[in-house]
Amino acid sequence: HDALPIYGNERAFLAAIAVASKVRGGIAKLSKDTGLNRENLYRSFFKSDPRLSNFIKIINSLGINLKVA
């Protein structure tokens, strides 16, 4: 597998996570699954850097596994 170069591409990475959430039921479903309100989710994806704890909830809910090498 090719690794996604994250450094410098944080916005693109978060945008990809937002697209994945739309494909898997949308922001409303993600909100329900994570316990985070929709406004905070939108802010996390498009306006600010998400808290690590919120980011972990989001990727876990979407079934995404990250590998740090």
CSV table of C-alpha atoms in Angstrom, one decimal:
chain,number,residue,atom,x,y,z
A,1,HIS,CA,0.0,0.0,0.0
A,2,ASP,CA,1.2,3.5,-0.7
A,3,ALA,CA,1.2,5.8,2.2
A,4,LEU,CA,-0.6,9.1,2.1
A,5,PRO,CA,1.9,11.9,2.7
A,6,ILE,CA,0.0,13.8,5.5
A,7,TYR,CA,2.5,16.6,6.4
A,8,GLY,CA,1.3,19.8,4.7
A,9,ASN,CA,-1.9,18.1,3.5
A,10,GLU,CA,-4.0,18.3,6.7
A,11,ARG,CA,-6.9,20.1,5.0
A,12,ALA,CA,-7.0,17.6,2.1
A,13,PHE,CA,-6.8,14.7,4.6
A,14,LEU,CA,-9.7,16.1,6.6
A,15,ALA,CA,-11.7,16.7,3.4
A,16,ALA,CA,-11.2,13.1,2.5
A,17,ILE,CA,-12.5,12.0,5.9
A,18,ALA,CA,-15.5,14.2,5.3
A,19,VAL,CA,-16.2,12.6,2.0
A,20,ALA,CA,-15.9,9.1,3.6
A,21,SER,CA,-18.4,10.2,6.2
A,22,LYS,CA,-20.9,11.3,3.5
A,23,VAL,CA,-20.4,8.0,1.7
A,24,ARG,CA,-21.1,6.0,4.9
A,25,GLY,CA,-24.4,7.7,5.9
A,26,GLY,CA,-23.6,11.4,6.2
A,27,ILE,CA,-22.8,13.8,9.0
A,28,ALA,CA,-26.0,13.1,10.9
A,29,LYS,CA,-25.1,9.4,11.1
A,30,LEU,CA,-21.5,10.2,12.1
A,31,SER,CA,-22.9,12.6,14.7
A,32,LYS,CA,-25.0,9.8,16.2
A,33,ASP,CA,-22.3,7.2,16.0
A,34,THR,CA,-19.6,9.4,17.6
A,35,GLY,CA,-21.7,11.4,20.1
A,36,LEU,CA,-20.3,14.7,18.6
A,37,ASN,CA,-22.8,17.3,17.4
A,38,ARG,CA,-23.0,18.1,13.7
A,39,GLU,CA,-21.7,21.7,14.1
A,40,ASN,CA,-18.5,20.4,15.8
A,41,LEU,CA,-18.1,17.8,13.0
A,42,TYR,CA,-18.4,20.5,10.3
A,43,ARG,CA,-16.0,22.7,12.1
A,44,SER,CA,-13.5,19.9,12.5
A,45,PHE,CA,-13.6,19.1,8.8
A,46,PHE,CA,-13.6,22.6,7.3
A,47,LYS,CA,-12.7,25.3,9.8
A,48,SER,CA,-10.4,24.2,12.5
A,49,ASP,CA,-8.1,21.5,13.5
A,50,PRO,CA,-10.1,18.7,15.3
A,51,ARG,CA,-9.1,17.7,18.8
A,52,LEU,CA,-7.3,14.4,18.8
A,53,SER,CA,-10.0,12.7,20.9
A,54,ASN,CA,-12.7,13.8,18.3
A,55,PHE,CA,-10.5,12.7,15.4
A,56,ILE,CA,-10.1,9.3,16.9
A,57,LYS,CA,-13.9,9.0,17.4
A,58,ILE,CA,-14.5,10.0,13.8
A,59,ILE,CA,-12.0,7.6,12.2
A,60,ASN,CA,-13.1,4.7,14.5
A,61,SER,CA,-16.7,5.3,13.6
A,62,LEU,CA,-15.8,5.2,9.9
A,63,GLY,CA,-13.8,2.0,10.3
A,64,ILE,CA,-10.6,3.7,9.2
A,65,ASN,CA,-7.3,2.3,10.6
A,66,LEU,CA,-4.3,4.5,10.7
A,67,LYS,CA,-0.8,3.1,10.8
A,68,VAL,CA,2.0,5.2,12.1
A,69,ALA,CA,5.4,4.2,10.7
